[in-house]
Short mmCIF file of C-alpha atoms and ligand atoms in Angstrom, two decimals:
data_model
loop_
_atom_site.label_atom_id
_atom_site.label_comp_id
_atom_site.label_asym_id
_atom_site.label_seq_id
_atom_site.Cartn_x
_atom_site.Cartn_y
_atom_site.Cartn_z
CA UNK A 1 -9.06 44.61 31.73
CA UNK A 2 -7.34 41.14 31.07
CA UNK A 3 -4.06 40.46 29.57
CA UNK A 4 -2.35 43.84 30.49
CA UNK A 5 -0.49 42.91 33.48
CA UNK A 6 3.21 43.02 33.49
CA UNK A 7 4.68 39.55 33.01
CA UNK A 8 6.35 39.39 36.39
CA UNK A 9 3.04 40.61 38.26
CA UNK A 10 1.29 37.77 36.43
CA UNK A 11 3.86 35.40 37.90
CA UNK A 12 3.69 36.84 41.22
CA UNK A 13 -0.10 36.82 41.42
CA UNK A 14 0.04 33.19 40.18
CA UNK A 15 2.32 32.18 42.99
CA UNK A 16 0.14 33.93 45.59
CA UNK A 17 -3.25 32.86 44.49
CA UNK A 18 -3.03 29.68 42.24
CA UNK A 19 -2.84 26.27 43.59
CA UNK A 20 0.79 25.34 42.94
CA UNK A 21 0.15 21.70 41.89
CA UNK A 22 -0.22 22.88 38.25
CA UNK A 23 3.10 23.44 36.94
CA UNK A 24 3.47 25.92 34.22
CA UNK A 25 5.13 25.03 30.75
CA UNK A 26 8.91 26.08 31.00
CA UNK A 27 8.74 26.85 34.55
CA UNK A 28 12.24 28.32 34.57
CA UNK A 29 10.96 30.98 32.17
CA UNK A 30 7.24 30.71 31.55
CA UNK A 31 5.55 31.84 28.51
CA UNK A 32 2.60 34.36 28.78
CA UNK A 33 0.36 33.94 25.80
CA UNK A 34 -2.26 36.52 25.06
CA UNK A 35 -3.90 35.63 21.80
CA UNK A 36 -3.90 32.62 19.23
CA UNK A 37 -4.94 31.80 15.86
CA UNK A 38 -4.83 28.45 13.79
CA UNK A 39 -1.56 26.87 14.90
CA UNK A 40 0.15 30.04 16.14
CA UNK A 41 0.28 31.45 19.58
CA UNK A 42 1.31 35.06 20.31
CA UNK A 43 2.86 36.34 23.50
CA UNK A 44 2.60 39.76 25.34
CA UNK A 45 5.02 41.19 22.89
CA UNK A 46 3.14 39.64 20.03
CA UNK A 47 6.06 37.30 19.17
CA UNK A 48 4.71 34.30 17.31
CA UNK A 49 5.02 30.70 18.54
CA UNK A 50 4.28 27.56 16.54
CA UNK A 51 2.33 25.25 18.45
CA UNK A 52 3.08 21.55 18.28
CA UNK A 53 1.52 20.59 21.53
CA UNK A 54 -2.10 21.96 21.63
CA UNK A 55 -4.40 18.99 20.56
CA UNK A 56 -7.25 20.83 22.32
CA UNK A 57 -7.12 23.50 20.01
CA UNK A 58 -8.01 20.76 17.33
CA UNK A 59 -9.32 22.78 14.52
CA UNK A 60 -7.08 25.47 14.99
CA UNK A 61 -6.96 28.09 18.13
CA UNK A 62 -9.94 30.35 17.88
CA UNK A 63 -11.41 29.05 14.85
CA UNK A 64 -13.95 31.68 13.54
CA UNK A 65 -16.69 29.18 12.83
CA UNK A 66 -16.53 27.70 16.31
CA UNK A 67 -16.15 31.14 18.04
CA UNK A 68 -19.38 32.27 15.98
CA UNK A 69 -21.14 29.25 16.86
CA UNK A 70 -20.81 29.62 20.52
CA UNK A 71 -21.19 33.36 20.71
CA UNK A 72 -24.60 33.08 18.64
CA UNK A 73 -25.97 30.54 21.01
CA UNK A 74 -24.71 32.19 24.03
CA UNK A 75 -26.60 35.34 22.95
CA UNK A 76 -29.94 33.21 22.45
CA UNK A 77 -29.93 30.80 25.13
CA UNK A 78 -27.87 28.71 27.41
CA UNK A 79 -29.53 26.30 29.94
CA UNK A 80 -29.48 22.87 31.29
CA UNK A 81 -30.49 19.81 29.56
CA UNK A 82 -33.81 19.22 31.42
CA UNK A 83 -35.36 21.43 28.57
CA UNK A 84 -35.86 20.02 25.32
CA UNK A 85 -33.44 21.51 22.83
CA UNK A 86 -32.39 20.52 19.16
CA UNK A 87 -28.77 21.21 19.49
CA UNK A 88 -28.58 18.17 22.10
CA UNK A 89 -30.12 15.76 20.08
CA UNK A 90 -28.55 16.81 16.82
CA UNK A 91 -25.19 16.79 18.22
CA UNK A 92 -25.68 13.31 19.74
CA UNK A 93 -26.89 12.23 16.28
CA UNK A 94 -23.91 13.65 14.52
CA UNK A 95 -21.29 12.19 17.01
CA UNK A 96 -22.94 8.85 16.82
CA UNK A 97 -22.49 8.92 12.88
CA UNK A 98 -18.89 8.80 13.42
CA UNK A 99 -19.26 5.69 15.42
CA UNK A 100 -20.11 1.85 15.23
CA UNK A 101 -23.98 1.57 15.05
CA UNK A 102 -24.10 0.12 18.64
CA UNK A 103 -22.42 3.04 20.47
CA UNK A 104 -25.43 5.06 20.23
CA UNK A 105 -26.04 6.46 23.67
CA UNK A 106 -24.39 9.67 24.76
CA UNK A 107 -23.84 11.23 28.24
CA UNK A 108 -22.55 14.75 27.97
CA UNK A 109 -20.42 15.83 30.75
CA UNK A 110 -17.56 18.82 31.13
CA UNK A 111 -14.10 17.24 31.12
CA UNK A 112 -12.08 13.89 30.15
CA UNK A 113 -11.60 13.16 34.06
CA UNK A 114 -15.57 13.38 34.54
CA UNK A 115 -16.03 11.27 31.33
CA UNK A 116 -13.82 8.61 32.63
CA UNK A 117 -15.46 8.62 35.87
CA UNK A 118 -18.77 8.34 34.73
CA UNK A 119 -17.76 5.51 32.12
CA UNK A 120 -16.51 3.55 35.33
CA UNK A 121 -19.80 4.11 36.98
CA UNK A 122 -21.66 2.76 33.87
CA UNK A 123 -19.32 -0.35 33.91
CA UNK A 124 -19.79 -0.97 37.61
CA UNK A 125 -23.51 -0.75 37.21
CA UNK A 126 -23.62 -2.85 34.28
CA UNK A 127 -21.39 -5.56 35.68
CA UNK A 128 -22.50 -5.51 39.12
CA UNK A 129 -26.15 -4.77 38.31
CA UNK A 130 -26.56 -3.30 41.79
CA UNK A 131 -29.81 -1.38 42.82
CA UNK A 132 -27.70 0.89 44.81
CA UNK A 133 -25.90 4.27 43.73
CA UNK A 134 -22.22 3.81 43.03
CA UNK A 135 -20.09 6.52 44.29
CA UNK A 136 -17.39 7.34 41.74
CA UNK A 137 -13.98 5.78 41.98
CA UNK A 138 -14.34 4.39 45.54
CA UNK A 139 -16.85 1.62 46.21
CA UNK A 140 -19.34 -0.72 44.75
CA UNK A 141 -22.11 -2.75 46.34
CA UNK A 142 -21.67 -6.51 46.11
CA UNK A 143 -24.89 -8.46 46.02
CA UNK A 144 -23.17 -11.72 46.81
CA UNK A 145 -21.53 -10.79 49.89
CA UNK A 146 -24.15 -7.83 50.55
CA UNK A 147 -21.52 -5.30 51.44
CA UNK A 148 -19.67 -2.47 49.82
CA UNK A 149 -16.38 -3.40 48.21
CA UNK A 150 -13.62 -0.89 47.44
CA UNK A 151 -12.98 -0.78 43.90
CA UNK A 152 -9.34 -1.56 43.04
CA UNK A 153 -7.45 -0.51 40.07
CA UNK A 154 -4.93 -3.16 38.56
CA UNK A 155 -2.64 -2.14 36.12
CA UNK A 156 -1.73 -4.10 33.11
CA UNK A 157 1.44 -3.92 31.16
CA UNK A 158 1.70 -1.12 28.65
CA UNK A 159 1.67 -2.68 25.12
CA UNK A 160 4.79 -0.90 24.26
CA UNK A 161 6.86 -2.75 21.49
CA UNK A 162 9.79 -0.39 21.68
CA UNK A 163 10.46 -0.24 25.43
CA UNK A 164 8.05 -2.79 26.93
CA UNK A 165 8.29 -6.36 27.89
CA UNK A 166 7.49 -7.89 24.49
CA UNK A 167 9.12 -6.00 21.73
CA UNK A 168 8.93 -5.87 17.99
CA UNK A 169 11.14 -9.05 17.70
CA UNK A 170 8.37 -10.94 19.63
CA UNK A 171 6.40 -13.31 17.35
CA UNK A 172 3.15 -12.08 18.73
CA UNK A 173 3.18 -9.19 21.08
CA UNK A 174 -0.55 -8.49 20.84
CA UNK A 175 -1.34 -11.85 22.45
CA UNK A 176 1.49 -11.72 24.77
CA UNK A 177 0.22 -8.35 26.09
CA UNK A 178 -3.20 -9.53 26.28
CA UNK A 179 -2.42 -12.67 28.19
CA UNK A 180 -0.88 -10.40 30.73
CA UNK A 181 -4.37 -8.80 31.28
CA UNK A 182 -5.75 -12.41 31.26
CA UNK A 183 -3.46 -13.36 34.07
CA UNK A 184 -4.47 -10.12 36.04
CA UNK A 185 -8.16 -11.08 35.71
CA UNK A 186 -7.31 -14.66 36.98
CA UNK A 187 -5.39 -13.19 39.91
CA UNK A 188 -8.47 -10.97 40.94
CA UNK A 189 -10.70 -13.82 40.73
CA UNK A 190 -8.62 -15.80 43.02
CA UNK A 191 -8.98 -13.08 45.42
CA UNK A 192 -12.91 -13.25 44.92
CA UNK A 193 -12.88 -9.91 43.05
CA UNK A 194 -15.17 -9.27 39.98
CA UNK A 195 -13.91 -7.37 36.87
CA UNK A 196 -16.02 -4.32 36.02
CA UNK A 197 -13.96 -2.77 33.31
CA UNK A 198 -10.65 -2.52 31.29
CA UNK A 199 -9.80 1.08 30.32
CA UNK A 200 -7.15 2.28 28.13
CA UNK A 201 -6.37 4.97 25.72
CA UNK A 202 -6.68 4.02 22.19
CA UNK A 203 -2.99 5.19 21.79
CA UNK A 204 -1.09 6.34 24.76
CA UNK A 205 -0.29 9.84 25.01
CA UNK A 206 1.21 10.69 28.21
CA UNK A 207 2.47 7.07 28.45
CA UNK A 208 4.92 7.96 25.66
CA UNK A 209 3.18 7.79 22.40
CA UNK A 210 2.54 3.95 22.62
CA UNK A 211 0.67 2.47 19.62
CA UNK A 212 -0.74 -0.92 20.80
CA UNK A 213 -0.08 -3.66 18.41
CA UNK A 214 -3.13 -4.58 16.18
CA UNK A 215 -5.19 -7.32 17.65
CA UNK A 216 -4.39 -6.48 21.27
CA UNK A 217 -7.59 -4.73 21.91
CA UNK A 218 -9.93 -7.35 20.44
CA UNK A 219 -7.93 -10.06 22.57
CA UNK A 220 -8.06 -7.93 25.78
CA UNK A 221 -11.84 -7.39 24.97
CA UNK A 222 -12.49 -10.94 24.90
CA UNK A 223 -10.86 -11.67 28.12
CA UNK A 224 -12.50 -8.86 29.88
CA UNK A 225 -15.94 -9.87 28.41
CA UNK A 226 -15.45 -13.33 29.46
CA UNK A 227 -14.94 -12.16 32.88
CA UNK A 228 -18.18 -9.99 32.70
CA UNK A 229 -16.52 -6.72 32.39
CA UNK A 230 -16.78 -4.07 29.81
CA UNK A 231 -14.06 -2.38 27.49
CA UNK A 232 -13.65 1.49 27.70
CA UNK A 233 -11.62 3.21 24.98
CA UNK A 234 -10.42 6.72 26.15
CA UNK A 235 -10.19 8.90 23.05
CA UNK A 236 -9.76 12.00 25.18
CA UNK A 237 -6.58 12.80 23.39
CA UNK A 238 -6.43 11.11 20.30
CA UNK A 239 -10.13 11.04 18.83
CA UNK A 240 -11.65 13.19 16.19
CA UNK A 241 -9.49 12.51 13.16
CA UNK A 242 -6.14 13.03 14.61
CA UNK A 243 -4.75 9.34 13.60
CA UNK A 244 -5.57 10.43 10.05
CA UNK A 245 -6.82 7.00 8.51
CA UNK A 246 -9.77 6.96 10.92
CA UNK A 247 -11.85 9.36 13.13
CA UNK A 248 -11.30 7.23 16.24
CA UNK A 249 -8.02 5.78 17.59
CA UNK A 250 -9.56 2.38 18.62
CA UNK A 251 -10.50 1.81 14.87
CA UNK A 252 -6.91 1.35 14.05
CA UNK A 253 -7.20 -2.06 15.73
CA UNK A 254 -9.57 -3.08 12.93
CA UNK A 255 -13.38 -3.26 11.79
CA UNK A 256 -13.97 -6.22 14.12
CA UNK A 257 -13.27 -4.06 17.23
CA UNK A 258 -15.96 -2.33 18.86
CA UNK A 259 -15.40 -0.90 22.67
CA UNK A 260 -18.35 -1.15 24.93
CA UNK A 261 -17.86 2.53 26.05
CA UNK A 262 -16.00 5.40 24.52
CA UNK A 263 -14.97 8.72 26.43
CA UNK A 264 -13.98 11.88 24.47
CA UNK A 265 -12.77 15.20 25.62
CA UNK A 266 -10.08 17.84 24.85
CA UNK A 267 -10.57 18.29 20.99
CA UNK A 268 -14.32 17.81 21.24
CA UNK A 269 -14.89 21.53 21.97
CA UNK A 270 -11.91 23.05 20.61
CA UNK A 271 -11.08 24.42 24.23
CA UNK A 272 -14.55 24.98 25.42
CA UNK A 273 -14.90 22.63 28.31
CA UNK A 274 -17.15 19.71 27.33
CA UNK A 275 -16.78 15.96 27.07
CA UNK A 276 -18.99 12.84 26.32
CA UNK A 277 -19.18 9.23 27.05
CA UNK A 278 -20.94 7.03 24.57
CA UNK A 279 -22.01 3.62 25.05
CA UNK A 280 -24.46 1.05 24.11
CA UNK A 281 -28.24 0.77 24.65
CA UNK A 282 -27.68 -2.11 26.86
CA UNK A 283 -25.13 -0.47 29.34
CA UNK A 284 -27.33 2.86 29.26
CA UNK A 285 -30.39 0.56 30.21
CA UNK A 286 -28.60 -1.00 32.95
CA UNK A 287 -27.59 2.19 34.41
CA UNK A 288 -31.07 3.51 34.31
CA UNK A 289 -32.36 0.36 35.91
CA UNK A 290 -30.61 1.40 39.10
CA UNK A 291 -33.21 3.81 39.54
CA UNK A 292 -30.91 6.65 40.16
CA UNK A 293 -31.21 9.56 38.16
CA UNK A 294 -28.08 11.00 36.60
CA UNK A 295 -28.01 14.83 35.76
CA UNK A 296 -25.14 16.90 34.91
CA UNK A 297 -25.74 20.97 35.22
CA UNK A 298 -23.56 21.97 32.39
CA UNK A 299 -23.10 18.83 30.35
CA UNK A 300 -24.83 19.02 26.78
CA UNK A 301 -26.03 22.67 27.40
CA UNK A 302 -27.04 24.32 24.01
CA UNK A 303 -23.73 26.50 23.81
CA UNK A 304 -21.43 23.41 24.13
CA UNK A 305 -23.57 21.48 21.79
CA UNK A 306 -23.42 24.29 19.15
CA UNK A 307 -19.64 24.46 19.63
CA UNK A 308 -19.42 20.72 19.28
CA UNK A 309 -21.48 20.82 16.11
CA UNK A 310 -19.22 23.56 14.61
CA UNK A 311 -16.07 21.61 15.43
CA UNK A 312 -17.46 18.60 13.56
CA UNK A 313 -18.44 20.85 10.68
CA UNK A 314 -14.77 22.27 10.44
CA UNK A 315 -13.39 18.99 10.58
CA UNK A 316 -15.48 17.89 7.34
CA UNK A 317 -15.12 21.15 5.67
CA UNK A 318 -11.58 21.68 5.94
CA UNK A 319 -10.78 17.91 5.56
CA UNK A 320 -8.56 17.95 8.62
CA UNK A 321 -8.83 14.36 9.02
CA UNK A 322 -7.15 14.12 5.60
CA UNK A 323 -4.51 16.77 6.61
CA UNK A 324 -3.56 14.74 9.62
CA UNK A 325 -2.90 11.78 7.41
CA UNK A 326 -0.96 13.83 4.79
CA UNK A 327 0.99 16.21 7.06
CA UNK A 328 1.41 13.45 9.46
CA UNK A 329 3.00 11.07 6.99
CA UNK A 330 5.25 13.86 5.85
CA UNK A 331 6.24 14.94 9.39
CA UNK A 332 6.96 11.09 10.12
CA UNK A 333 9.07 10.90 7.14
CA UNK A 334 10.99 13.88 7.89
CA UNK A 335 11.54 12.66 11.39
CA UNK A 336 12.66 9.15 10.02
CA UNK A 337 15.36 11.05 8.20
CA UNK A 338 16.46 12.77 11.35
CA UNK A 339 16.84 9.31 12.87
CA UNK A 340 19.32 8.17 10.07
CA UNK A 341 21.34 11.29 10.89
CA UNK A 342 21.16 11.43 14.49
CA UNK A 343 21.92 8.20 16.95
CA UNK A 344 20.09 10.26 19.74
CA UNK A 345 16.79 9.47 17.75
CA UNK A 346 16.01 5.95 18.90
CA UNK A 347 12.48 5.64 17.43
CA UNK A 348 9.86 7.54 15.59
CA UNK A 349 6.44 6.22 15.97
CA UNK A 350 2.83 7.73 15.42
CA UNK A 351 -0.32 7.94 13.34
CA UNK A 352 -1.52 10.98 11.58
CA UNK A 353 -0.64 14.15 13.69
CA UNK A 354 0.12 12.04 16.82
CA UNK A 355 3.69 11.29 16.53
CA UNK A 356 6.56 10.46 19.21
CA UNK A 357 10.28 10.96 18.73
CA UNK A 358 11.97 8.69 21.40
CA UNK A 359 15.40 9.93 22.25
CA UNK A 360 17.92 7.49 23.48
CA UNK A 361 21.57 7.61 24.79
CA UNK A 362 22.21 4.25 23.61
CA UNK A 363 20.27 2.65 20.66
CA UNK A 364 20.99 -0.99 21.69
CA UNK A 365 20.04 -0.34 25.20
CA UNK A 366 17.36 2.05 24.55
CA UNK A 367 18.50 4.34 27.39
CA UNK A 368 15.99 7.19 27.76
CA UNK A 369 17.77 10.48 26.98
CA UNK A 370 15.67 12.57 29.51
CA UNK A 371 17.95 15.50 30.05
CA UNK A 372 18.71 15.70 26.34
CA UNK A 373 14.95 15.73 25.56
CA UNK A 374 14.49 18.59 28.05
CA UNK A 375 17.29 20.56 26.44
CA UNK A 376 15.77 20.11 22.99
CA UNK A 377 12.23 21.44 24.10
CA UNK A 378 13.84 24.43 25.80
CA UNK A 379 15.97 25.23 22.99
CA UNK A 380 13.06 25.14 20.59
CA UNK A 381 11.18 27.45 22.83
CA UNK A 382 13.94 29.82 22.38
CA UNK A 383 13.22 29.61 18.63
CA UNK A 384 9.42 30.08 19.38
CA UNK A 385 8.50 26.43 18.84
CA UNK A 386 6.49 24.69 21.41
CA UNK A 387 6.87 21.24 21.81
CA UNK A 388 6.83 18.87 24.86
CA UNK A 389 8.68 15.99 26.20
CA UNK A 390 6.48 13.05 27.74
CA UNK A 391 6.34 9.41 28.66
CA UNK A 392 7.35 7.61 31.93
CA UNK A 393 11.05 8.63 31.25
CA UNK A 394 10.17 12.19 29.68
CA UNK A 395 12.27 11.44 26.81
CA UNK A 396 9.58 11.29 24.05
CA UNK A 397 9.25 14.57 22.02
CA UNK A 398 5.57 14.78 21.50
CA UNK A 399 3.87 16.07 18.46
CA UNK A 400 0.01 16.67 18.68
CA UNK A 401 -0.43 20.12 16.91
CA UNK A 402 -3.65 21.64 15.96
CA UNK A 403 -4.88 19.64 12.96
CA UNK A 404 -4.40 22.55 10.66
CA UNK A 405 -0.52 22.17 10.95
CA UNK A 406 1.04 22.61 7.50
CA UNK A 407 3.95 21.17 5.64
CA UNK A 408 5.92 24.45 6.09
CA UNK A 409 5.30 23.95 9.85
CA UNK A 410 6.49 20.34 9.75
CA UNK A 411 9.69 21.49 7.82
CA UNK A 412 10.36 24.25 10.25
CA UNK A 413 10.20 22.08 13.40
CA UNK A 414 12.35 19.34 11.95
CA UNK A 415 14.93 21.71 10.65
CA UNK A 416 15.16 23.35 14.32
CA UNK A 417 15.46 19.90 15.77
CA UNK A 418 18.09 18.90 13.39
CA UNK A 419 20.10 22.06 14.14
CA UNK A 420 19.77 21.58 18.04
CA UNK A 421 20.73 17.77 17.66
CA UNK A 422 23.64 18.71 15.37
CA UNK A 423 24.88 21.40 17.94
CA UNK A 424 24.58 19.09 20.80
CA UNK A 425 26.49 16.21 19.37
CA UNK A 426 29.02 18.36 17.72
CA UNK A 427 29.40 16.32 14.60
CA UNK A 428 25.99 14.52 14.73
CA UNK A 429 27.69 11.25 15.86
CA UNK A 430 26.31 11.01 19.27
N1 LIG B 1 -8.00 11.15 29.56
C1 LIG B 1 -6.67 11.24 28.95
C2 LIG B 1 -6.23 10.31 28.00
C3 LIG B 1 -6.14 12.46 29.11
O1 LIG B 1 -4.96 12.82 28.80
C4 LIG B 1 -6.63 13.38 30.14
C5 LIG B 1 -5.95 14.83 30.52
N2 LIG B 1 -4.63 14.77 30.12
C6 LIG B 1 -7.87 12.93 30.86
C7 LIG B 1 -8.41 11.90 30.34
C8 LIG B 1 -8.48 14.09 31.87
O2 LIG B 1 -9.12 15.01 30.97
P1 LIG B 1 -9.33 16.57 31.94
O3 LIG B 1 -8.22 17.08 32.23
O4 LIG B 1 -10.34 17.20 30.85
O5 LIG B 1 -10.01 16.13 32.97
#
């Protein structure tokens, strides 16, 4: 039987047999969850937690429609995509319908990392146009010098207008941050390197809930394409309607922006391990022209596609994108009110149900309040609310709950944060 072990026994067995690099949440006092539904999770004592962090359980934990679709298909058939199957083609067609027309070719894989690796391989093949296979994340063949080149990852400035190099008082941060990418490209060219791709999250999640200024992606794409590279938008965390006004995060940049490749994961299967890379016919043809076959054992199997279709159905049927917009705006408003009352709250930023609360020790200097953020999440946990702190300084309280999050949930979490901050500061005048 599963789920019946004494909690300490679970901890002991995990220490003994599970790779230690994966840190458990709340490592001083981890939580054992045995079931979940909607936006609530239940521990071994059946105590209920409000989940503000699981963007994977996009349409709600264990949504009955998704569970049923997966179970039914599992009973009938699950096999690889070398056989014809309607689920695969219908799902590709449904996903495509959410995207700009030219993003029309799908590759189904199993995790966000796998999707990004494949996206980079597509980019290399397209830009280098080699006839040899490209090992992921390591080498590519250069036709000019007739040798393998090590691929190099160059890091651009984070387009963060709160804590970055160019802030909200800059006249044109979008252009300034894009110029940084242009400079990096020029430096690379000077060293005889080629540019295969620029890859970025459409909104940065682990990077501290950073929303790139509008126009940044268009300008970056122009510089990258001028250099022969492609633009990859990573929608692994923020896609599928989470930003509220749009289905995809990159669409916040405007109608005129279309990436060359989009990667998706986490919410795509509501917890079922699946992911996807979508690109243009042109990029896909170039990959094909390498002569190398690409096949993925589990990617696009009938069960995953049935689940993916059910997730899209639920988003539509329950208008979860609309809910993300309305509840997200309401939550943002409540958090803005908190900012008025607590100096510790330096910035509230987000779109839809993707919101960050940037805690600072000093509003002018924007000094990250790392320890305070950790304290808040531990105290919330005592009140059975799950929230995380992220960003380079781990001081940004990060909201990315299941999309069925309600007004009452928003009110509860903000009320509890308010109480904690009041307690912390004594008189709310930190
Ligand atoms: N892209 C982004 C933006 C992510 O946040 C993550 C995982 N945190 C990944 C890719 C990798 O996804 P996975 O863990 O499914 O491999």
